[in-house]
XYZ file of C-alpha atoms in Angstrom:
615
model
C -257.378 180.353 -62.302
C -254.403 182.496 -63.055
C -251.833 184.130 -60.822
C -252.845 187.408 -60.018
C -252.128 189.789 -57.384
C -254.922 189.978 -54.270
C -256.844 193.274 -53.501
C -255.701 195.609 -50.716
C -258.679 194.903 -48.507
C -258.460 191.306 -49.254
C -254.848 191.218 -48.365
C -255.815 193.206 -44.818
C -258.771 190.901 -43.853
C -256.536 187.724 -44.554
C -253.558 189.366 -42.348
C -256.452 190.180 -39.939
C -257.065 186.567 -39.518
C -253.710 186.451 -38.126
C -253.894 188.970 -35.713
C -257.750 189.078 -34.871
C -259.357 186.107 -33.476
C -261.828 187.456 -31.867
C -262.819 190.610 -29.300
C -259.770 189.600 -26.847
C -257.232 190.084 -29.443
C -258.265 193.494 -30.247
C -258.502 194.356 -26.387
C -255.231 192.712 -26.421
C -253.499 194.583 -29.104
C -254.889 198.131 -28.107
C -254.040 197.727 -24.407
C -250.244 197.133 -25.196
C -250.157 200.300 -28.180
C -251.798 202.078 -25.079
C -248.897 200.760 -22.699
C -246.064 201.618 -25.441
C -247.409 205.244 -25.398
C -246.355 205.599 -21.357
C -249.974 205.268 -20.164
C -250.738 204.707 -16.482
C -254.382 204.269 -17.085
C -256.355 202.761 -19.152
C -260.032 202.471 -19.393
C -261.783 199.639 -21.654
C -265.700 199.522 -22.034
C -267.216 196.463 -23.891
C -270.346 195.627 -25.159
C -272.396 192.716 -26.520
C -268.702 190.925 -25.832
C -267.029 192.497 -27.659
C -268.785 192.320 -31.062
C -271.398 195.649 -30.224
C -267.960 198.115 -29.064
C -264.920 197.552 -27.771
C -263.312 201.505 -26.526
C -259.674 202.076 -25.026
C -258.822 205.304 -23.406
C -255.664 206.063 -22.413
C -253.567 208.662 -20.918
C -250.278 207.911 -23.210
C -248.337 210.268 -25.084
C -250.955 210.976 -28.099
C -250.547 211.193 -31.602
C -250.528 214.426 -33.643
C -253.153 214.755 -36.603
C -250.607 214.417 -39.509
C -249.559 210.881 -37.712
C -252.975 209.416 -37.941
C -253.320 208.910 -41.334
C -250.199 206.546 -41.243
C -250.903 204.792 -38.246
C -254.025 202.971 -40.093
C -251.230 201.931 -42.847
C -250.372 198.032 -42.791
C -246.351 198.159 -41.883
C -246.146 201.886 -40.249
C -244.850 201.786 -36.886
C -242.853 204.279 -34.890
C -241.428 201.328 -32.711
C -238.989 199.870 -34.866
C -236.902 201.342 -37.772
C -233.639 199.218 -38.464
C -232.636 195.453 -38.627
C -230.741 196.051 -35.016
C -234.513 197.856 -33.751
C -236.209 194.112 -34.567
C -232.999 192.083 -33.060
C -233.532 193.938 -29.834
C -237.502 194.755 -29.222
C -238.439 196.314 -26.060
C -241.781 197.578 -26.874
C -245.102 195.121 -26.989
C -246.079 196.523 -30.424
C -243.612 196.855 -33.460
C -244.938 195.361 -36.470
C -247.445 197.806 -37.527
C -250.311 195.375 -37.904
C -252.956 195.604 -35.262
C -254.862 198.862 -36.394
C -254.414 198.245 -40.194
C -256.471 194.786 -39.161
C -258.624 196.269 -36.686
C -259.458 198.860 -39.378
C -260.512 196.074 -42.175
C -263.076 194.127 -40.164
C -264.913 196.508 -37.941
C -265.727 200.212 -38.038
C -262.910 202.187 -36.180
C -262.690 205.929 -34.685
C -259.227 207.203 -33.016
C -259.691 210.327 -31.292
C -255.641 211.982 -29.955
C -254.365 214.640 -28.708
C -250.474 214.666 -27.982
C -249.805 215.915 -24.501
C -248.162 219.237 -25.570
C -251.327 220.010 -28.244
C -253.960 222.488 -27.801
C -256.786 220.041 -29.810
C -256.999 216.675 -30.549
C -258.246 215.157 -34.037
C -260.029 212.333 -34.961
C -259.773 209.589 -37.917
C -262.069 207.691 -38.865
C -262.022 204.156 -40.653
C -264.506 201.443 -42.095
C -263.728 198.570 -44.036
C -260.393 199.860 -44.487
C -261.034 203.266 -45.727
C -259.775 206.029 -43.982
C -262.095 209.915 -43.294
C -260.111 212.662 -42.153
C -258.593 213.442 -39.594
C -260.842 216.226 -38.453
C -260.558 218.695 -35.137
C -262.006 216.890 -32.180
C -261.954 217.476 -28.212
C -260.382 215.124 -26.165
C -258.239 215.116 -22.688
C -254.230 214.320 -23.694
C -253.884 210.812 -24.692
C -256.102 208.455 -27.220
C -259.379 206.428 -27.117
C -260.209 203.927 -30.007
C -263.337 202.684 -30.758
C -263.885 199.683 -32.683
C -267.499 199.007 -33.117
C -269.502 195.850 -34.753
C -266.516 193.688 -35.184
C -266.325 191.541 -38.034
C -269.463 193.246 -40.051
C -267.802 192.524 -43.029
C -266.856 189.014 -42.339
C -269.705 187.366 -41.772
C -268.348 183.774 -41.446
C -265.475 184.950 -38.775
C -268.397 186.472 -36.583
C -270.769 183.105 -37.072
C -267.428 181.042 -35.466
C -268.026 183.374 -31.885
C -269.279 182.390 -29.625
C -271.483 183.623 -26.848
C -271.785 186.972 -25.266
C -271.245 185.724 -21.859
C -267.743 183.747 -23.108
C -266.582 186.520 -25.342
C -266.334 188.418 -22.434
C -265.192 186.243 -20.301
C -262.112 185.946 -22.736
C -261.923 189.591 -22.881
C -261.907 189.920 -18.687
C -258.715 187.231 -18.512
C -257.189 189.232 -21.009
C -257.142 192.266 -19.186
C -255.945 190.117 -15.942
C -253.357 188.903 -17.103
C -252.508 192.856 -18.701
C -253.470 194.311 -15.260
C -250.681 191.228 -13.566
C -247.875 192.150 -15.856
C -248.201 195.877 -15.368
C -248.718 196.375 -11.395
C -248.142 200.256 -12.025
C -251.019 200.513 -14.514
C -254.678 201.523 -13.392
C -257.131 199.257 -15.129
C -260.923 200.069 -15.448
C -263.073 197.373 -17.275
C -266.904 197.917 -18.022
C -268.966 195.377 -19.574
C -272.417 197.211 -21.023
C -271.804 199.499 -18.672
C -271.065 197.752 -15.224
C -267.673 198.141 -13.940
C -266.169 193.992 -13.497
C -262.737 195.134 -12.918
C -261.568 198.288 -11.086
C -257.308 198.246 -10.330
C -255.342 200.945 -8.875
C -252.202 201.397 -9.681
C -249.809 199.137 -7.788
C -247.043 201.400 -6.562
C -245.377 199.056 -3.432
C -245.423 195.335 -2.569
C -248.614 195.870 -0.396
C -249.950 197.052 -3.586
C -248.643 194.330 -6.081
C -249.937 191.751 -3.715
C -253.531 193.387 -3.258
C -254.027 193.484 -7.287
C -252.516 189.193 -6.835
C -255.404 188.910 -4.469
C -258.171 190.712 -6.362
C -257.484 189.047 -9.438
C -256.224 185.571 -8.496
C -258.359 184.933 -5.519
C -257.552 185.791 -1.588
C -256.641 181.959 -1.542
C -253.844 181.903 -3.957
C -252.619 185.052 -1.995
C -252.346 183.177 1.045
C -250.782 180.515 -0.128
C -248.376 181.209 -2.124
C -244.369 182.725 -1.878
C -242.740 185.805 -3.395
C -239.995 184.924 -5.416
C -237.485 187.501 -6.723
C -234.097 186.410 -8.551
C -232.012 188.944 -9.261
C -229.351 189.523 -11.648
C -228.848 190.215 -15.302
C -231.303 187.599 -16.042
C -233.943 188.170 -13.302
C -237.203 186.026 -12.349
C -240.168 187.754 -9.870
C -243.572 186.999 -8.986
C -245.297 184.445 -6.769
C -244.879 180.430 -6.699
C -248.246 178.743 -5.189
C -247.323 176.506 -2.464
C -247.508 172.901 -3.520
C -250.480 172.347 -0.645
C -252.488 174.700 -2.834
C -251.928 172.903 -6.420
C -255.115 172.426 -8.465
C -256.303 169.366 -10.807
C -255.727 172.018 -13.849
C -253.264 174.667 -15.365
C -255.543 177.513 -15.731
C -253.837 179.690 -12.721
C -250.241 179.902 -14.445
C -249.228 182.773 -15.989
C -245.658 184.064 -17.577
C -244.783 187.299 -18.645
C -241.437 187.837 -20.328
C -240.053 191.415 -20.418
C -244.230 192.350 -19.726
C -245.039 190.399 -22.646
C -247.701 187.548 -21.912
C -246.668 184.143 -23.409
C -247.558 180.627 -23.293
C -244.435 179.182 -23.667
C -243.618 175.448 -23.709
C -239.466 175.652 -22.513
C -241.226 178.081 -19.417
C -243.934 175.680 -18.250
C -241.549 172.915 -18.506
C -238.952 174.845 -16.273
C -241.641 175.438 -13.690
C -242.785 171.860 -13.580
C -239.917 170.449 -13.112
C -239.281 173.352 -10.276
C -241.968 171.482 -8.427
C -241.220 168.466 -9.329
C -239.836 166.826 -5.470
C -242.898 168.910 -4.242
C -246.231 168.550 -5.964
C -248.504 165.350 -5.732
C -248.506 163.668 -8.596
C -251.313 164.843 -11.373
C -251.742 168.485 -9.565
C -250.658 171.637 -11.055
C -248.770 174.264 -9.484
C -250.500 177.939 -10.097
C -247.534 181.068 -10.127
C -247.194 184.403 -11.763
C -243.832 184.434 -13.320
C -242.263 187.330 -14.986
C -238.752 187.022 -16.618
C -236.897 189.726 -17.391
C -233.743 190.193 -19.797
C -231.695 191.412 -22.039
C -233.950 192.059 -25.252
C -231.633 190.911 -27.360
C -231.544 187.612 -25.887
C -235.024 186.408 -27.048
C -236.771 186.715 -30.463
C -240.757 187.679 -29.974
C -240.816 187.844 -33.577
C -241.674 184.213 -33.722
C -245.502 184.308 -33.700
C -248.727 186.591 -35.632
C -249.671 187.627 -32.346
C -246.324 187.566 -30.353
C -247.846 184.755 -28.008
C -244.460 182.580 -28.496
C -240.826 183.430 -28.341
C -237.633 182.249 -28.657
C -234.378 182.465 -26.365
C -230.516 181.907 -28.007
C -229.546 180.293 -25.187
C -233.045 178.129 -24.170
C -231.061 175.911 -22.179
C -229.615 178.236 -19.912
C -232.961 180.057 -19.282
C -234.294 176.637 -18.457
C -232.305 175.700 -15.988
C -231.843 179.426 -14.175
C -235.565 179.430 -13.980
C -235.941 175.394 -13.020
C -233.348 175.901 -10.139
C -234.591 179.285 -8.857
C -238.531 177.347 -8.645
C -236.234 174.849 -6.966
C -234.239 177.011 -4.261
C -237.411 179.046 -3.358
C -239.780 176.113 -2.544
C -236.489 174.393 -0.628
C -236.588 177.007 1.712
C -237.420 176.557 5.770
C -241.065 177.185 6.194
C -240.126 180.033 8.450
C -237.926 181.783 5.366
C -240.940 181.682 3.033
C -242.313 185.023 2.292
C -245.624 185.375 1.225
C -247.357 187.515 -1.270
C -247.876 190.327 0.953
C -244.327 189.587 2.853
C -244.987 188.375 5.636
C -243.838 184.746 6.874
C -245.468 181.916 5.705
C -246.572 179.526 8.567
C -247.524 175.975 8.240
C -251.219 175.161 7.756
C -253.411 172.380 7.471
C -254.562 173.265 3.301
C -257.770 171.693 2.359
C -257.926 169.647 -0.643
C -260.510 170.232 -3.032
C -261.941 166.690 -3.864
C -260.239 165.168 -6.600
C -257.088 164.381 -4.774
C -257.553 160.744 -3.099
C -254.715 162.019 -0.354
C -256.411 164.122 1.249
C -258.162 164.366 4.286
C -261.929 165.910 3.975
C -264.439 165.298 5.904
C -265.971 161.758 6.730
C -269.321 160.637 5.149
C -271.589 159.169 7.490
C -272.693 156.299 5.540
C -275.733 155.189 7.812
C -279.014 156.524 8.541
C -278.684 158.867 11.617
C -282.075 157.956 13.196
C -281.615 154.220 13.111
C -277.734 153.699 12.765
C -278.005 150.851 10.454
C -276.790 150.845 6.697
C -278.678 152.418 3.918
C -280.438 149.589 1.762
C -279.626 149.064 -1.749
C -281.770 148.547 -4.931
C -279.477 145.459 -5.993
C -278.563 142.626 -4.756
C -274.835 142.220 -3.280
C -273.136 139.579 -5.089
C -275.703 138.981 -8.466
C -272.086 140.963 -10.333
C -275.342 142.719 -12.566
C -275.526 146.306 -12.956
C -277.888 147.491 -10.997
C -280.369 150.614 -10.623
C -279.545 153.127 -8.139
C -282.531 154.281 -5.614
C -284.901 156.512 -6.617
C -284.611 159.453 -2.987
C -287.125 160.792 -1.970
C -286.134 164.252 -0.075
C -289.382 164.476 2.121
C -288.670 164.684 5.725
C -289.957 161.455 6.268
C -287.599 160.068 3.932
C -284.105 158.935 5.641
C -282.250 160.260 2.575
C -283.213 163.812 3.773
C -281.467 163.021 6.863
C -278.327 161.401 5.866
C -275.174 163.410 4.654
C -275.082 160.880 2.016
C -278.915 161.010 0.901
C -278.109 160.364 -2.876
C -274.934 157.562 -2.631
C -275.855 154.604 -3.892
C -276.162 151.800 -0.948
C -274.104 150.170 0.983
C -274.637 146.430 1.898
C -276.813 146.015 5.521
C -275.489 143.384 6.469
C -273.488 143.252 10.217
C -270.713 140.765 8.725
C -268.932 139.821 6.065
C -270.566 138.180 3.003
C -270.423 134.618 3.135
C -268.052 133.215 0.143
C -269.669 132.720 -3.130
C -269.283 130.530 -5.894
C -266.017 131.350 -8.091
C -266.384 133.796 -10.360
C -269.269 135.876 -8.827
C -267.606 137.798 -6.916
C -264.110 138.740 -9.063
C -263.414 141.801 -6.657
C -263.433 138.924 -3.819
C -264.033 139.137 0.138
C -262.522 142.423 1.848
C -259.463 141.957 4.456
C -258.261 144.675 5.710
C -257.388 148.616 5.348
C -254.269 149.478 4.456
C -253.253 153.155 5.890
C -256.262 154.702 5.508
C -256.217 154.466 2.109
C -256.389 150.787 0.646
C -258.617 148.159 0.884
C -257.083 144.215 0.740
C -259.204 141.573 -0.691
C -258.550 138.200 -1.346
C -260.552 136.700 -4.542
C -259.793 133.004 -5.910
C -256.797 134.213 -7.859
C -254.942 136.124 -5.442
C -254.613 139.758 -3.705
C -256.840 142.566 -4.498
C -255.705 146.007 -3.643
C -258.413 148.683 -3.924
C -257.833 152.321 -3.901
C -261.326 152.999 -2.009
C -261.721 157.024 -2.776
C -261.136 156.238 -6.747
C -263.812 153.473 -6.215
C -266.085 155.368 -4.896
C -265.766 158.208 -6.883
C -266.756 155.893 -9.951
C -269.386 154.554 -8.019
C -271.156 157.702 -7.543
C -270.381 159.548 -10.883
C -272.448 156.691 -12.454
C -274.952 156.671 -10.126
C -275.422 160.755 -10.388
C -275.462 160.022 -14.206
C -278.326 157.649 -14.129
C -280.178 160.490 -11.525
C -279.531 162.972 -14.468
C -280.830 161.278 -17.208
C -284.066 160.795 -15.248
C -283.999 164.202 -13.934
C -284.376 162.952 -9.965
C -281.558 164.485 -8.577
C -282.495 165.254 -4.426
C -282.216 168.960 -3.485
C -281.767 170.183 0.139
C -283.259 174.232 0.986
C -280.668 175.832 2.909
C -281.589 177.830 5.752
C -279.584 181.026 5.119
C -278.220 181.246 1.391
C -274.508 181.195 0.878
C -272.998 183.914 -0.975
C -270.101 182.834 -3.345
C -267.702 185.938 -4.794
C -266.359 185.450 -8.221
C -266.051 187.123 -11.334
C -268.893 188.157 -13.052
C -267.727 186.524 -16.348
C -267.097 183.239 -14.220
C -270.396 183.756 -12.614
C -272.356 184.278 -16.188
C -270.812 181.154 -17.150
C -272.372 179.216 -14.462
C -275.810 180.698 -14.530
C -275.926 179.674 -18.568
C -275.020 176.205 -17.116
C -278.504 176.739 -14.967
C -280.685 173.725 -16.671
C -277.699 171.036 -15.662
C -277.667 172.552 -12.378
C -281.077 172.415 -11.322
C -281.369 169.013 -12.600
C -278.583 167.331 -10.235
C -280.197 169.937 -7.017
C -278.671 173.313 -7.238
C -280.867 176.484 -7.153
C -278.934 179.428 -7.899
C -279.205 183.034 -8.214
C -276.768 186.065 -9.143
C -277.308 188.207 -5.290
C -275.041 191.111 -6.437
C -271.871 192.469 -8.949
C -269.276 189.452 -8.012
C -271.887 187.297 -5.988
C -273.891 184.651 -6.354
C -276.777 183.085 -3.863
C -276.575 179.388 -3.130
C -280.307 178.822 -1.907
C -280.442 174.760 -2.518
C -277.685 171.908 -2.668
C -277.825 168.143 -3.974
C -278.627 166.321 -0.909
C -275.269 164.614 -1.903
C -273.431 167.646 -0.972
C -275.170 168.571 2.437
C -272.778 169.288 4.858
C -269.729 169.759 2.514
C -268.237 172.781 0.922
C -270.864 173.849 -1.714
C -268.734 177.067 -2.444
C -265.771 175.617 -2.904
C -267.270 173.285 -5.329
C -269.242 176.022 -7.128
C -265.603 177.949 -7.164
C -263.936 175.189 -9.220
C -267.127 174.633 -11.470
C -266.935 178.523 -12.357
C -263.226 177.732 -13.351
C -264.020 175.187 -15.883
C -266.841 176.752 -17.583
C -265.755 179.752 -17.841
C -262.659 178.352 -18.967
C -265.167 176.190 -21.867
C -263.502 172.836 -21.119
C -265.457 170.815 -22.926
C -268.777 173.070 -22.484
C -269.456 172.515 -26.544
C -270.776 169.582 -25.647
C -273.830 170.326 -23.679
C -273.659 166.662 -22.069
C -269.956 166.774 -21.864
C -270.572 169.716 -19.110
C -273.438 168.288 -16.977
C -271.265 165.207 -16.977
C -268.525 166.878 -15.661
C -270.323 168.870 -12.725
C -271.549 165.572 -11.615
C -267.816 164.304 -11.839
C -266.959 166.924 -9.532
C -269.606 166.043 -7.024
C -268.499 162.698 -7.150
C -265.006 163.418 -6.268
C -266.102 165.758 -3.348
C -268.763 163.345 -2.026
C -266.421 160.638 -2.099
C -265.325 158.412 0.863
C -262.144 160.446 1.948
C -258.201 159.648 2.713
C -258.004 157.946 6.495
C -262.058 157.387 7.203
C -261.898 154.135 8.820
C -264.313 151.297 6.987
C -265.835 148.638 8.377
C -265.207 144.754 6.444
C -269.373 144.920 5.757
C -268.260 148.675 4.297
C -265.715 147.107 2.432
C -267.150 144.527 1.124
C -270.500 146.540 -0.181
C -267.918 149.215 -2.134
C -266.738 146.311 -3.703
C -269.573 144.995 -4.854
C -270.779 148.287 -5.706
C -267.821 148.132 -8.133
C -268.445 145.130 -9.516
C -272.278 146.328 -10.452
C -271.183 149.629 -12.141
C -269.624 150.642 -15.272
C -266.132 151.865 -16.086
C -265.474 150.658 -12.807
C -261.448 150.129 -13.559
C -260.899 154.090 -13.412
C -261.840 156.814 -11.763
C -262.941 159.886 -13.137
C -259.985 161.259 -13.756
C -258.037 158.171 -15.224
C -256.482 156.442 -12.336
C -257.405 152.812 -11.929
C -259.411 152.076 -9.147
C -257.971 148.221 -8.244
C -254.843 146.165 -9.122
C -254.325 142.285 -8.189
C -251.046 140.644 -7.165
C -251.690 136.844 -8.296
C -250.629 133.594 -6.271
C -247.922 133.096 -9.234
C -246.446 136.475 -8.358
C -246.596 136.205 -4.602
C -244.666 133.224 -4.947
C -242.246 134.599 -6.741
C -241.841 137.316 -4.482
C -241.379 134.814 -1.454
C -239.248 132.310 -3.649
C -241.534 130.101 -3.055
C -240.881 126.398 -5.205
C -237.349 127.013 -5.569
């Protein structure tokens, strides 16, 4: 084929590529033209997520009718008009690419008025080609329209993905918009329900109500203000390390208003925490750094998502020690988000941290005290089949907290010894702090972290009860009602088949809530919500949901980890000992379910070296 030059509205469709990835982007890009024009609100409606309309209002400065013509041109801008404009950017926009792209896959209408006009006129565009502008009526400011998105494209609009996650997308975009402009007032509708409603934030009470609406009343409570002044400043709120989650989904930066996911930033912030944070949690904050313009480049990515400092090392380490200095501070010189002092309390761990204290499993039947039987036989090493429960009232599953665990041994004292080899986990000794279990086995010393164990233990075991579909369900009395995003609620409610197969029954009760009407039986007496909270947070996140197996498996991870024997619940040696050979009858028994190993051994050979013995 021979060099030739591409058409126009090839040329625009490939540069949309860039820019355009799907719905978000476009909310993205017409929220910050919106936020260059001095808006204070800003209105977005969706539909179909995205792909049926996406409309922006604004109250911004406007543009007049001869300016519309040129602000659908690829490289027009009013932003930027010298070399020293692009070394020193202080606007979001300022490439002159978003509606030129916008314009090239969907069908577009602006509709302006400038503040000091009597009318406002309207342009329209499809496929790239401009109409008009023509009079129109409209309040000062401007409100785009960008309907069927990617008509013209039909293989970018097969690669999105469902109405529900689209949206979901669209409604983190706008949080994380609505967190690095406090002062802007932030209306999002979703085929025609409101999801998001912000005032504008004009005080600290005000700042810390829009952390709490859109992070959660728990991350407002436990987290810090943090405000470094200077002519490099750093503000916003540090989580406490008590509150850190088992993801990175709650950390957001902002530089000069811009959102970023930088890798020098996150690495700062880590290392912030570093003396502080249990090992394999992640801190959540809302970081925004502020600077000279001409000290970073934002020029550095299509859709300005990275950026570069000229002195990286220096920003490091003034944001690393500031993290530092504010999390050093006396408990009673911690502010929190609303400014008041933070006082020491007891956090709760949610489940997959082995350290923490959660409430103790009652691991025998209530009505007889003596120790659930098991399917297999201790000691055979075989994998065995976990018990089918029956969750009629007659059943003593139905009574127990732990209806659905797989069993422990029965029997009132240790196991007598069996031949070598059958039993490689060996005979239970001790508990070490709460959190250990010593064994002794022919080769040496066993050390078994019991939560991890267990954890494995019952993820299998809630596997096998999913693949035949026999997962026990207990009706609650009163439902609970669970607040969370609507887009985080859609996303559990399309995982509905998985749920109801390992015991849930769930409805949507109200805008933001969701009824809780049946639990596993594994879960009675534990924190459902909490659970359901952090299940909402992956899906709707879509770790790993394009695997429809991939997902169930990891709700019944999470059940695992919550059901699991806890940090400091005292065992018995016959408890003990059936964990262990509960180990040594399931699968992937080495590692939890999040990758720690479960068990080490220190042999003779290396206890006699410690102890110098045979010198």
């Amino acid at each position: 084929m021979p060099i030739r030059f591409l058409p126009p509205q090839l040329i625009d469709q490939i540069a949309a590529g860039e820019v355009i990835e799907r719905p978000a982007s476009v909310v993205k890009e017409l929220v910050e033209n919106s936020l260059d024009a001095g808006a204070t609100r800003v209105e977005i409606d969706i539909e179909q997520g995205g792909l049926g309309l996406i409309r922006v209002r604004d109250d911004g400065l406007g543009m007049p009718a001869d300016e519309l013509p040129l602000a659908v041109q690829r490289h027009a801008t009013s932003k930027i008009s010298t070399l020293e404009d692009l070394e020193a950017i202080a606007t979001l926009g300022f490439r002159g690419e978003a509606l030129p792209s916008i314009g090239s896959v969907a069908r577009v209408s602006i509709t302006s008025r400038p503040r000091d006009a009597e009318r406002a006129a309207e342009l329209r565009i499809e496929g790239g080609e401009a109409e008009g502008p023509r009079p129109a009526a409209h309040p000062p400011g401007t409100t785009i329209e960008v309907r069927e998105l990617f008509y013209n494209v039909p293989a970018r609009r097969r690669f999105m993905r469902s109405e529900a996650t689209e949206y979901g997308h669209i409604a983190r975009m706008a949080e994380r918009l609505a967190l690095a402009n406090p002062r802007l007032a932030l209306r999002l509708r979703h085929n025609g329900r409101v999801t998001l409603d912000l005032p504008a934030a004009s005080d600290a009470a005000g700042e810390a109500a829009r952390i709490a609406r859109v992070l959660g009343a728990p991350f407002a409570a436990a987290s810090l203000r943090l405000d470094q002044p200077g002519a490099v400043e750093l503000r916003g709120w540090l989580g406490l390390p008590a509150a850190a989650r088992a993801n990175s989904d709650s950390q957001y930066w902002f530089v000069n208003g811009r959102a970023v996911r930088d890798r020098l930033l996150g690495n700062a912030a880590r290392l912030g925490f570093r003396d502080v944070l249990y090992g394999g949690r992640h801190p959540a904050y809302v970081l925004d750094l502020r600077m000279d313009p001409r000290l970073v480049d934002v020029n550095a990515h299509p859709a300005k998502q990275e950026v570069r400092f000229r002195d990286a090392r220096a920003v490091h380490d003034f944001i690393f020690r500031a993290i530092e200095r504010a999390l050093s501070a006396p408990a009673g010189a911690q502010r929190g988000s609303d400014g008041g002092l933070l006082r020491p309390t007891r956090v709760g761990v949610t489940g997959d941290d082995p350290g923490g204290a959660g409430q103790a499993l009652d691991l025998r039947d209530p009505a007889s005290g003596a120790w659930q039987p098991g399917s297999w036989q201790p000691g055979t090493g075989q994998p065995g089949t976990p018990p089918s429960h029956d969750a009629t009232a007659d059943s003593p599953w139905s009574r127990s907290s732990f209806a659905a665990v797989v069993a422990l041994s029965h029997s009132a004292a240790p196991p007598a010894a069996l031949p070598a080899g059958s039993q490689p986990l060996g005979t239970a000794l001790a508990q070490l702090q709460g959190l250990y279990i010593l064994a002794q086995n022919t080769t040496g010393l066993v050390l078994v972290d019991m939560h991890a164990a267990h954890e494995r233990v019952l993820y299998e075991a809630l596997k096998e009860q999913h693949a035949r579909q026999a997962g026990a369900s207990q009706q609650l009395l009163a439902p609970i009602a669970v607040e969370a995003p609507d887009y985080a609620i859609d996303a559990l409610l399309a995982a509905g088949t998985d749920l109801e197969r390992v015991g849930f029954q769930l409805e949507r009760l109200a805008p933001g809530q969701l009824a809780v009407r049946a639990v596993p039986a594994l879960l009675a007496g534990n924190d459902a919500a909490a659970l359901l909270r952090e299940l909402m947070d992956d899906l709707a996140g879509e770790r790993g949901t394009h695997h429809l197996e991939g997902s169930a498996h990891r709700v019944l991870g999470s059940m695992a980890c919550r059901a699991a024997i806890k940090a400091h619940r005292a065992l018995t040696l016959p408890e003990m000992n059936a964990l262990l050979r509960q180990m040594e009858a399931t699968e992937r028994a080495g590692q939890c379910n999040h990758g720690r190993p479960t068990w080490t051994t220190l042999s003779l050979a290396e206890l006699d070296r410690l102890f110098l013995r045979g010198r």
